[in-house]
GROMACS .gro file of C-alpha atoms in nm:
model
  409
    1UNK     CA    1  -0.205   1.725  -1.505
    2UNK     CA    2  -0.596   1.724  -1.677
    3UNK     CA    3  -0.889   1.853  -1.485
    4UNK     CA    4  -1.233   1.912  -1.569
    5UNK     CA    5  -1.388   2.217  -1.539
    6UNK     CA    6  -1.673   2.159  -1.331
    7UNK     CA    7  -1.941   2.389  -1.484
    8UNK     CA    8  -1.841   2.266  -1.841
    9UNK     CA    9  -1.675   1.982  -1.806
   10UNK     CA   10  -1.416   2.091  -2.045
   11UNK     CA   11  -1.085   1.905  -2.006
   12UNK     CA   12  -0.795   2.109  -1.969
   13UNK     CA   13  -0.421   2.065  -1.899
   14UNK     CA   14  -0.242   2.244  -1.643
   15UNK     CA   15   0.155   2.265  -1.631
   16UNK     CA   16   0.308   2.310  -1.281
   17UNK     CA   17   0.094   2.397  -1.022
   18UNK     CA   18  -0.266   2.336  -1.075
   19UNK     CA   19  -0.562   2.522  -0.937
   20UNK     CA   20  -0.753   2.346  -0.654
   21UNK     CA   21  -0.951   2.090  -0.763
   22UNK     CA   22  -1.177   1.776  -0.586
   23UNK     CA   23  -1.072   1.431  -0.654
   24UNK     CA   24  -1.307   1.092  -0.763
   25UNK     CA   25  -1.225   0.725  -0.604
   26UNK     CA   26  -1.415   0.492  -0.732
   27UNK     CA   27  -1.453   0.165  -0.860
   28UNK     CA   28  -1.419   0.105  -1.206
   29UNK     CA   29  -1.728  -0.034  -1.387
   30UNK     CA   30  -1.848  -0.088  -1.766
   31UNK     CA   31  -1.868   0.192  -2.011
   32UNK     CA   32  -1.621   0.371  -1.887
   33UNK     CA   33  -1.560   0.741  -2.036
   34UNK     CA   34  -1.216   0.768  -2.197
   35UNK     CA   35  -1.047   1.138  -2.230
   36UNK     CA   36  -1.080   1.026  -2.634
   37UNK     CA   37  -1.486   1.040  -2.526
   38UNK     CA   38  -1.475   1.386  -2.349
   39UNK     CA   39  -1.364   1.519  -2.693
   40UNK     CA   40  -1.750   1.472  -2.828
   41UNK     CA   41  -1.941   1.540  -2.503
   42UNK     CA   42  -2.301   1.456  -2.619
   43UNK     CA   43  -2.135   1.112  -2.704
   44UNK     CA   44  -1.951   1.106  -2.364
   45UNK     CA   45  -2.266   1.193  -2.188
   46UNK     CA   46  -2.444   0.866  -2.344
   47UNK     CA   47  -2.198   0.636  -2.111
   48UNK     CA   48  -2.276   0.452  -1.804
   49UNK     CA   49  -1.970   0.605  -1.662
   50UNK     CA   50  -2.010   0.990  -1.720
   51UNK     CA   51  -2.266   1.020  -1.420
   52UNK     CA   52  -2.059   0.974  -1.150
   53UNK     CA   53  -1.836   1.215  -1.353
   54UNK     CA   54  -2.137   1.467  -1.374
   55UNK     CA   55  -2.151   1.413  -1.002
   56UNK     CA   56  -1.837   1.448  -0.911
   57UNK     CA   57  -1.836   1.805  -1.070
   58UNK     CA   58  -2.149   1.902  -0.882
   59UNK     CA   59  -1.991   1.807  -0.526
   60UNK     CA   60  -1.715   2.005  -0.642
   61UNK     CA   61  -1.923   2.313  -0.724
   62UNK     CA   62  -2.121   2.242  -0.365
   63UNK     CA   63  -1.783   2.309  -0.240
   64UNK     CA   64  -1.702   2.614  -0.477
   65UNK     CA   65  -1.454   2.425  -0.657
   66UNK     CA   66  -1.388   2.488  -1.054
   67UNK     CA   67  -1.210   2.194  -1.099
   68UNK     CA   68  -1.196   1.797  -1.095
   69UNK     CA   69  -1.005   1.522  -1.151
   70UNK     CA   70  -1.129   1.203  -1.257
   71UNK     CA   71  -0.888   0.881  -1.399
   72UNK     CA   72  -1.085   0.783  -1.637
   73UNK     CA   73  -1.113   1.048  -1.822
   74UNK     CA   74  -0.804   1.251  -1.741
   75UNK     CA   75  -0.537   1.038  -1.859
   76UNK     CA   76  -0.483   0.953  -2.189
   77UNK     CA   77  -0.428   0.571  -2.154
   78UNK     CA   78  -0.332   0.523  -2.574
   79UNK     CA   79  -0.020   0.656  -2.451
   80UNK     CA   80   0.192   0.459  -2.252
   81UNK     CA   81   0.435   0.738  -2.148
   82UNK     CA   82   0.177   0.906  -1.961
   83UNK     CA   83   0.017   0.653  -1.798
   84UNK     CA   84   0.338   0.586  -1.687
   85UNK     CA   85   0.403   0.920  -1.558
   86UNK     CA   86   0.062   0.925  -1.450
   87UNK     CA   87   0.074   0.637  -1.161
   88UNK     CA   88   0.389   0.752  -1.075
   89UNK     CA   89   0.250   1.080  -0.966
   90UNK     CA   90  -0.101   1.003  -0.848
   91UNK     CA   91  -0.037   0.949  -0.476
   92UNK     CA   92   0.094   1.322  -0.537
   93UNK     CA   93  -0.209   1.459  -0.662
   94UNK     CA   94  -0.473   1.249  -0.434
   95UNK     CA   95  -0.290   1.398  -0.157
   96UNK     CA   96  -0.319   1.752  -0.321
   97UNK     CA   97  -0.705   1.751  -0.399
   98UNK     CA   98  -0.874   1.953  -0.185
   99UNK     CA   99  -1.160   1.714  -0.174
  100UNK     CA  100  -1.152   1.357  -0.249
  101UNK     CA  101  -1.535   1.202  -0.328
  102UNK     CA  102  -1.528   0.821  -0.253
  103UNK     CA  103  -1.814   0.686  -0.450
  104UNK     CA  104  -1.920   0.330  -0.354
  105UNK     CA  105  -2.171   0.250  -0.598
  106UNK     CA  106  -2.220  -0.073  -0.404
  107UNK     CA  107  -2.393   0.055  -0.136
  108UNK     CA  108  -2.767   0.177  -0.180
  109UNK     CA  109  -2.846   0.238   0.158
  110UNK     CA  110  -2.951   0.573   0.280
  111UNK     CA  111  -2.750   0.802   0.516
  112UNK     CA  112  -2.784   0.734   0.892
  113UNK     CA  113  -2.921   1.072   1.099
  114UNK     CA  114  -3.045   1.067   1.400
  115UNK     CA  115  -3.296   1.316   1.404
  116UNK     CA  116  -3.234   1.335   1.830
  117UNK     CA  117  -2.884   1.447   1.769
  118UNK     CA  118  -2.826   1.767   1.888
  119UNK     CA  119  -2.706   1.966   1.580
  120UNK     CA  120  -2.355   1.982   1.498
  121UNK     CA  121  -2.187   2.288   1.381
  122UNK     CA  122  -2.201   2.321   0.994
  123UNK     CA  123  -1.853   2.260   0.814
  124UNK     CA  124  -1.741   2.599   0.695
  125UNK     CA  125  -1.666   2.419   0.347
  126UNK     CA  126  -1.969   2.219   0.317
  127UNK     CA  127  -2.299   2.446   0.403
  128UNK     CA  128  -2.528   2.251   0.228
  129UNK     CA  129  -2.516   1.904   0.500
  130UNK     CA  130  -2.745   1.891   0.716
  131UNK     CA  131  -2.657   2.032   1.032
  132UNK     CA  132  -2.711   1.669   1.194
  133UNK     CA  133  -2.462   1.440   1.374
  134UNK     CA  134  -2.565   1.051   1.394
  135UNK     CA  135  -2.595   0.952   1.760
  136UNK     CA  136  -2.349   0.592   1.864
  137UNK     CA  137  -2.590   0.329   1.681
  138UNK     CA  138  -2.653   0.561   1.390
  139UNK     CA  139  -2.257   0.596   1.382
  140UNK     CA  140  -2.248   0.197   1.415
  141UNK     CA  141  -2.494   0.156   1.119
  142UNK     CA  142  -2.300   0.425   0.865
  143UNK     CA  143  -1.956   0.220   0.956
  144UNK     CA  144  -2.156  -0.093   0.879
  145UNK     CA  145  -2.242   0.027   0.570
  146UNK     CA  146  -1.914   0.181   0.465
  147UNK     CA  147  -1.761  -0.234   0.540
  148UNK     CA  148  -1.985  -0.351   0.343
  149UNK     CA  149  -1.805  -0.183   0.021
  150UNK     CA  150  -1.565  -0.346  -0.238
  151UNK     CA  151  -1.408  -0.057  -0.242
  152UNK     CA  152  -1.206  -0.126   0.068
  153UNK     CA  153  -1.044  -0.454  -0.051
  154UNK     CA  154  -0.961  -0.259  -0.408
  155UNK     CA  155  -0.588  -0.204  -0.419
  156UNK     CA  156  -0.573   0.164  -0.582
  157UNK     CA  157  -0.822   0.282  -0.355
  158UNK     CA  158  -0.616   0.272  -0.051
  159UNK     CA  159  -0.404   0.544  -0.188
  160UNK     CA  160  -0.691   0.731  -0.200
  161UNK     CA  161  -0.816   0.621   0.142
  162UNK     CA  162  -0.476   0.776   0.326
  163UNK     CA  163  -0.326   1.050   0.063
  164UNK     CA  164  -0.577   1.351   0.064
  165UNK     CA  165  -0.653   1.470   0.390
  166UNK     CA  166  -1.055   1.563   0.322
  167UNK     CA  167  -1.228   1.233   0.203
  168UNK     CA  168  -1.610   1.229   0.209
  169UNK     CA  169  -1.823   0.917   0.116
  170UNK     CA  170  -2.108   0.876  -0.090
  171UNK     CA  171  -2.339   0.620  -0.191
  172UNK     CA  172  -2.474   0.473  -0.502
  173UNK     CA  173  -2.713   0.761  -0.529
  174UNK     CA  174  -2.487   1.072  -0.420
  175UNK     CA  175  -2.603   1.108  -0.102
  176UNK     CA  176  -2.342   1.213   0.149
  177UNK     CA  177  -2.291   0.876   0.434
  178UNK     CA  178  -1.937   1.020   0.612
  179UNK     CA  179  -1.603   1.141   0.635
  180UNK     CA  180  -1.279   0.988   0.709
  181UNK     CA  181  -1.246   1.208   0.964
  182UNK     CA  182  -1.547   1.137   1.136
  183UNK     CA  183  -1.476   0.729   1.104
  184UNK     CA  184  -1.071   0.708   1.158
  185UNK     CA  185  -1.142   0.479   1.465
  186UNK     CA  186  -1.326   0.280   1.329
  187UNK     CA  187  -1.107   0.245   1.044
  188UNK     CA  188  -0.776   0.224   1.194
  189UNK     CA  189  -0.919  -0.042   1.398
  190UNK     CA  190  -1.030  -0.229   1.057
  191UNK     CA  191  -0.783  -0.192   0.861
  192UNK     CA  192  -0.429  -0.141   1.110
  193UNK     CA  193  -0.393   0.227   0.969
  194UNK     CA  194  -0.273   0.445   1.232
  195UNK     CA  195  -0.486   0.720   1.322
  196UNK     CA  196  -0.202   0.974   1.289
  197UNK     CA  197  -0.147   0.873   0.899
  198UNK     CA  198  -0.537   0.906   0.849
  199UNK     CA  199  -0.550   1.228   0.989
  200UNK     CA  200  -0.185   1.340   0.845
  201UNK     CA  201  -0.076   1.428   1.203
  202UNK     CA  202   0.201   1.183   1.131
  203UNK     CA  203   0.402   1.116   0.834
  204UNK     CA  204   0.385   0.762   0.636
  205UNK     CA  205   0.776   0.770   0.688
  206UNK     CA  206   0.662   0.744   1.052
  207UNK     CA  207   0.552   0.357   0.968
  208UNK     CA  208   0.813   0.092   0.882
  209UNK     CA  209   0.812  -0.038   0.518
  210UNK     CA  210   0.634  -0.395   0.613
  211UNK     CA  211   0.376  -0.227   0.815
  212UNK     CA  212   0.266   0.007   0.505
  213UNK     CA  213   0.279  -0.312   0.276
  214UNK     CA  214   0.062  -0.508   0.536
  215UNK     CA  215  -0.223  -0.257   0.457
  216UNK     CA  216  -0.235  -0.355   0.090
  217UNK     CA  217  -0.292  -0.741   0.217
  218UNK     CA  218  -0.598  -0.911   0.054
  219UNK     CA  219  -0.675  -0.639  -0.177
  220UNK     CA  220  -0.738  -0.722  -0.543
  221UNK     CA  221  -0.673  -0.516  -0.858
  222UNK     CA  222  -0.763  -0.604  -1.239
  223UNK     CA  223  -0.437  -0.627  -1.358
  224UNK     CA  224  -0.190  -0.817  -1.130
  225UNK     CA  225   0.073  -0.568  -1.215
  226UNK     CA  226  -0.121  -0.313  -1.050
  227UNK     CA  227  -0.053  -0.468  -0.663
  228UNK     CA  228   0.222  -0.318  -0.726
  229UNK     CA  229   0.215  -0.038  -0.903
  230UNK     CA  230  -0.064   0.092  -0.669
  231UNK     CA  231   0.211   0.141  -0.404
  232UNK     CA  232   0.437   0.333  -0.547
  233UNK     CA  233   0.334   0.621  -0.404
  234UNK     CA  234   0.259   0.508  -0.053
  235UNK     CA  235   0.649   0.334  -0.012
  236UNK     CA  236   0.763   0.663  -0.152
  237UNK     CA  237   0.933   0.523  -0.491
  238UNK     CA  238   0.894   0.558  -0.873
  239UNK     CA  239   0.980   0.281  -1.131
  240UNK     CA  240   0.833   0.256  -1.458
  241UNK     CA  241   0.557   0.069  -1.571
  242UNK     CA  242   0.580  -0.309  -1.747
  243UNK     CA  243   0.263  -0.417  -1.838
  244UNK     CA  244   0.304  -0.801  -1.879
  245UNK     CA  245   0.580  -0.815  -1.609
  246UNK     CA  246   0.348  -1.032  -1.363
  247UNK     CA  247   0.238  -0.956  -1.076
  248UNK     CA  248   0.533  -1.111  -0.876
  249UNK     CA  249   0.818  -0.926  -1.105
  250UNK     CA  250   0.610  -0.597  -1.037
  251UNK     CA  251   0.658  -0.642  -0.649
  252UNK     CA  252   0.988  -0.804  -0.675
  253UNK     CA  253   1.035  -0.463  -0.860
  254UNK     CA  254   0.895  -0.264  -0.625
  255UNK     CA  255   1.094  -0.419  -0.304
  256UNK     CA  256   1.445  -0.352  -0.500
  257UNK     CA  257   1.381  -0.020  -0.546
  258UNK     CA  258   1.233   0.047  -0.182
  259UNK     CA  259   1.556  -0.115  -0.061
  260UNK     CA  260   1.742   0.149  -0.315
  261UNK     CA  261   1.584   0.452  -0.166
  262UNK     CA  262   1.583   0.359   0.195
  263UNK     CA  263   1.715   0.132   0.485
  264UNK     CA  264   1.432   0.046   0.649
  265UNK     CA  265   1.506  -0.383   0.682
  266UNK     CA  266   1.191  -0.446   0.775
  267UNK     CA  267   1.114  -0.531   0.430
  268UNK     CA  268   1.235  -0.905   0.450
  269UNK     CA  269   0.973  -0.891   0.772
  270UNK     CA  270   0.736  -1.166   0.571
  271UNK     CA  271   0.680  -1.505   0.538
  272UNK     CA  272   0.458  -1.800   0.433
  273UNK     CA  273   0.392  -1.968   0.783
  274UNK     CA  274   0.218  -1.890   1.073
  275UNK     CA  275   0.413  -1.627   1.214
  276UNK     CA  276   0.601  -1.382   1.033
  277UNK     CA  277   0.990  -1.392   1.016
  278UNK     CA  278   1.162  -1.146   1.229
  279UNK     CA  279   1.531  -0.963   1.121
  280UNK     CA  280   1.746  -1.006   1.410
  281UNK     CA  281   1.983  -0.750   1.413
  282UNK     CA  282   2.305  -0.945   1.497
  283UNK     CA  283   2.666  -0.768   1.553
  284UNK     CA  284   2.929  -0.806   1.262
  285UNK     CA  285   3.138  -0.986   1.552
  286UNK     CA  286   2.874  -1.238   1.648
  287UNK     CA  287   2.959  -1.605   1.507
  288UNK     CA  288   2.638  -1.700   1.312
  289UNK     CA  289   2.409  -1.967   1.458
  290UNK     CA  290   2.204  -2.251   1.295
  291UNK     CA  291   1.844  -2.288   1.461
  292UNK     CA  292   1.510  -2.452   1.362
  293UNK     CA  293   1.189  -2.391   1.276
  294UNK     CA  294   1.231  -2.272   0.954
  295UNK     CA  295   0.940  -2.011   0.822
  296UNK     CA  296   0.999  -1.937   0.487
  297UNK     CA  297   0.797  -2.176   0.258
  298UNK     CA  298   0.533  -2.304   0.517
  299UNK     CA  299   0.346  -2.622   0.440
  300UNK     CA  300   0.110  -2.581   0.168
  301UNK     CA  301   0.324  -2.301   0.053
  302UNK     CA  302   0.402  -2.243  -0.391
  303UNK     CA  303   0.713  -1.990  -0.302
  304UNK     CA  304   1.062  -2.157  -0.303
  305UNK     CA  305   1.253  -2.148   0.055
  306UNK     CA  306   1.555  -1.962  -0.117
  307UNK     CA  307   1.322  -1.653  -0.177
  308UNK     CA  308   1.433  -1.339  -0.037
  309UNK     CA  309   1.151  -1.140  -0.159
  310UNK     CA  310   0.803  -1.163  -0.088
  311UNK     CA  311   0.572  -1.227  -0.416
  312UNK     CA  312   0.300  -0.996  -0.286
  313UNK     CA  313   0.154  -0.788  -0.036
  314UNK     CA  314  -0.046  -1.094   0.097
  315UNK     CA  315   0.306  -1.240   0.237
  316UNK     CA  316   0.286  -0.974   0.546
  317UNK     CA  317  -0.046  -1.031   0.616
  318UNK     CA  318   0.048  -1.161   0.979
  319UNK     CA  319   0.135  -0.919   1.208
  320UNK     CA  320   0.517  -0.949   1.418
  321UNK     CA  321   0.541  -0.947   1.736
  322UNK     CA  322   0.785  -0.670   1.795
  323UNK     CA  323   1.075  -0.694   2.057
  324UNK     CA  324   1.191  -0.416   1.989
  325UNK     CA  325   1.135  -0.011   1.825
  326UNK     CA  326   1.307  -0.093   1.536
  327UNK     CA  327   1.550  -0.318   1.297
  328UNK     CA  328   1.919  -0.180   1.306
  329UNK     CA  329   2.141  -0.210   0.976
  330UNK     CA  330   2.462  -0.433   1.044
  331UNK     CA  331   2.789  -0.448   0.911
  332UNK     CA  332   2.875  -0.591   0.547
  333UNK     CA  333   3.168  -0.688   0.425
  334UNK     CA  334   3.067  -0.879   0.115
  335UNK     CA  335   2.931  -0.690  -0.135
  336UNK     CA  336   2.562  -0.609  -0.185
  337UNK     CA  337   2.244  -0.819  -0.059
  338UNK     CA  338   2.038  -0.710  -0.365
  339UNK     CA  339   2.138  -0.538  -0.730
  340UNK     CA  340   2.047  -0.206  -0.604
  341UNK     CA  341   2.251   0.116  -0.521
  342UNK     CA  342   2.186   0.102  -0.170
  343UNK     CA  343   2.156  -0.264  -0.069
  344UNK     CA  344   2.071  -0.351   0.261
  345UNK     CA  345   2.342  -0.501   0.466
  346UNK     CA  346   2.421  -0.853   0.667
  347UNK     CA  347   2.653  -1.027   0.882
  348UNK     CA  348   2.960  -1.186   0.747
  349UNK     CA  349   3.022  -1.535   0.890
  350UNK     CA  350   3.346  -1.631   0.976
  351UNK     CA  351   3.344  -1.980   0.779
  352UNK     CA  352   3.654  -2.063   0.600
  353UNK     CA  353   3.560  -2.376   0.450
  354UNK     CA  354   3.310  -2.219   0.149
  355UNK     CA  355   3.446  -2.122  -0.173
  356UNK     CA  356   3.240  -1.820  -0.187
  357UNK     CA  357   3.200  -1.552   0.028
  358UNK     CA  358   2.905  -1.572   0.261
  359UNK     CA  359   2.660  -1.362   0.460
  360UNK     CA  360   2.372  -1.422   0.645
  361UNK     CA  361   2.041  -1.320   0.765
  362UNK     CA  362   1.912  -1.413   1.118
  363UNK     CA  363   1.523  -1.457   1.154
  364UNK     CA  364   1.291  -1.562   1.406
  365UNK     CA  365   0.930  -1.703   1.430
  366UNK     CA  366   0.674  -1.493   1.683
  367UNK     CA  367   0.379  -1.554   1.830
  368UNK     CA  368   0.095  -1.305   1.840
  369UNK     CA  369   0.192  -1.233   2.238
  370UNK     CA  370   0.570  -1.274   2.406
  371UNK     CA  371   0.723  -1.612   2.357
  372UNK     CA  372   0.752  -1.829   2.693
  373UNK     CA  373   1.093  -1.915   2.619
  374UNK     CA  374   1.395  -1.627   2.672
  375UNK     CA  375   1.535  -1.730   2.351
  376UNK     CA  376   1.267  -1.780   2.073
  377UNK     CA  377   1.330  -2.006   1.774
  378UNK     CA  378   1.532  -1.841   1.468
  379UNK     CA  379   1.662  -1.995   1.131
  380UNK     CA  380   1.967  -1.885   0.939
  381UNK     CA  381   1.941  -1.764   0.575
  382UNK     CA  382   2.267  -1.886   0.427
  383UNK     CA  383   2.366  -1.636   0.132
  384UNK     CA  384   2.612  -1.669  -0.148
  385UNK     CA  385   2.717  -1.338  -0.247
  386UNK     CA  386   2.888  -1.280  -0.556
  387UNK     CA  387   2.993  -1.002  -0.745
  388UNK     CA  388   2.635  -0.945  -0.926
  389UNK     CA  389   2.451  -1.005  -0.632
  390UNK     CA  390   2.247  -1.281  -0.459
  391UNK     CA  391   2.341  -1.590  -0.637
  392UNK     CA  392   2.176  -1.833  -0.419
  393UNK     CA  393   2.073  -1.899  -0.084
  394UNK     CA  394   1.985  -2.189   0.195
  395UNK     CA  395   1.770  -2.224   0.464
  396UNK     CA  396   1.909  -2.435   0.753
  397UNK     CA  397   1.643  -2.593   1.009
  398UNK     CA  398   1.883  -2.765   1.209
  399UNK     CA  399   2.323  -2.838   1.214
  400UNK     CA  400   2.639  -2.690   1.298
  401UNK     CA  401   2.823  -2.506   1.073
  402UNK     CA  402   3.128  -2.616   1.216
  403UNK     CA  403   3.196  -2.844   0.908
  404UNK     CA  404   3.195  -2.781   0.534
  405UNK     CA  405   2.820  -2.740   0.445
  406UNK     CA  406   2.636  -2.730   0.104
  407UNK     CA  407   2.458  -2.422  -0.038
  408UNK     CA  408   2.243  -2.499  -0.346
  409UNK     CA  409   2.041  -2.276  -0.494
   0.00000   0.00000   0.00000
């Protein structure tokens, strides 16, 4: 890991543990410093991007820290390898820092004080803020102002929003607006983050696999890959890094190896329609039913109905109504639902008439509050499972499977 010395803004490497150091999130703009440009720093100095660099060092020295780690100019991005090795660890070190500085250079307006406010006790790591608190429509005003920001619909930054535990942001001309801390109501009500993983009270294991993917929905990175890549570290994987992949291979990707290195089923908790698809956890004994109301390729949808796998994080954008804590793992008995070393497991049917072995999935469409009727629609994902894998599957709306029944891919 590189960090900048904050008094000389020397880049050094460290090898194991590093010292303490603040963190930058940002939004990446023109002119950009490179860690090739930190090599001639009268050069480096000449870029649009080295101010925010400059000020991230003299936060960090506010805060007696002698270190800082910025991306742009801490990775050397000639060298695929490390860039690699890089993303793959970043969650690591975001939630190491012992400061993280959001800078949203989008938002010029000035910090919110109440001058009223009776004074609030100075932070013991910050003694230069002013020892004022904003009263409830200053509050509303700052929180209005943080909204306002690309930076929340960015996909890398929300790594940075829930990994380090201290996150203070500034605007477009350094001056201190909040904290995190301060704001983690109003955020979790925003953006569906629970409190507890703001705060670090509570684990991200703590929050099912779809739920964490929901947060990335309608976010937006510069390369498409990136989606995907910027959630490594929040699903708790690693992979390496395919530039040119496509976005949908790079979450396709990323959903085989979540499914490797956990069984948490509530990955295949997406869908295309108006409500969500639900995985019913059915007994290994229970003969498999055909319903309706298919949800998987809604109208106006692009994504084939055979699709196990969502495309992106935009696919569990609505929220399930949940009947119950969580999804239970059932028996298999036919080999593996994905290529992966742990697959997640179905129910076998009981059909004799198919060539092929089959299994099956068992989903159903919820509304926002509990469903009138005691038994809400479901469909039946129809798999073929051969020895490689998913070969094919079919989405039934309506039948018996009684009788011999075709499954084309």
């Amino acid at each position: 890991m590189r960090l900048i010395n904050t008094r000389t803004f020397e880049v050094k490497e460290f090898i194991g543990d590093p010292p303490s150091y603040a963190i930058l999130s940002h939004m990446w703009d023109d002119d950009e410093v490179t860690f090739q440009d930190m090599a001639a720093l009268p050069a480096a100095r000449k870029k649009k991007g080295f101010a925010k660099i400059e000020q991230c060092c003299k936060q960090a020295v506010r805060h007696y820290l002698d270190w800082a780690w910025v991306d742009t100019c801490c990775i050397d991005k000639s060298s695929s390898a490390e860039l690699s090795e890089s993303i793959n660890s970043m969650f690591r070190w975001y939630k190491r820092a012992r400061k993280c500085y959001a800078f949203l250079g989008d938002v010029d307006e000035a910090p919110v004080l109440d001058s009223k406010a009776a004074p609030a006790a100075v932070e013991q790591d910050n003694p230069s803020r002013p020892a004022l608190v904003p009263d409830n429509l200053g509050l509303f005003c700052v929180q209005m102002q943080l909204s306002r920001s690309r930076w929340w619909k960015r996909g890398w930054t929300l790594q940075e929003l829930i990994a380090p535990y201290n996150v203070e942001f500034y605007n477009c001309r350094w001056e201190f607006l909040t904290s995190k801390r301060a704001n983690k109501r109003f955020i979790s009500a925003t953006f569906a983050i629970p409190e507890p993983i703001l705060d670090h009270s509570d684990s991200l294991s703590s929050v099912c696999v779809a739920d964490r993917i929901a947060w990335a929905a309608g976010r937006k990175t510069t390369r498409e890959e990136d989606m995907a890549y910027s959630l490594l570290g929040i699903l708790g994987v690693n992979m390496p890094l395919l530039y040119g992949e496509g976005g949908r291979r790079a979450f396709v990707r990323l959903q085989e190896q979540t499914i490797a290195a956990s069984e948490d089923y509530t990955l295949f908790l997406w869908g295309h329609s108006t409500y969500r698809q639900f995985l019913v956890a059915e007994s290994a004994e229970a003969s498999p039913r055909v319903l309706s109301r298919p949800i998987i390729g809604g109208a106006g949808s692009s994504m084939p109905v055979n699709a196990m796998l969502a495309s992106s994080p935009d696919d569990f954008r609505t929220k399930v109504w949940w009947s119950g804590s969580r999804v239970e793992p059932v028996t298999r008995r036919h080999g593996p639902l994905l290529s992966a070393p742990r697959p997640a497991q179905v129910v076998d049917t009981d059909i004799d008439t198919y060539t092929n072995p089959l299994s099956a999935l068992y989903c159903e469409t919820l509304p926002p509050s509990p469903p009138p009727e005691p038994d809400p629609p479901c469909i039946e994902i129809v798999l073929e499972i051969r020895a490689s894998g998913v070969s094919n599957s079919e989405v039934w709306s309506e039948g018996s499977v009684d009788g011999e029944v075709d499954c084309r891919p």
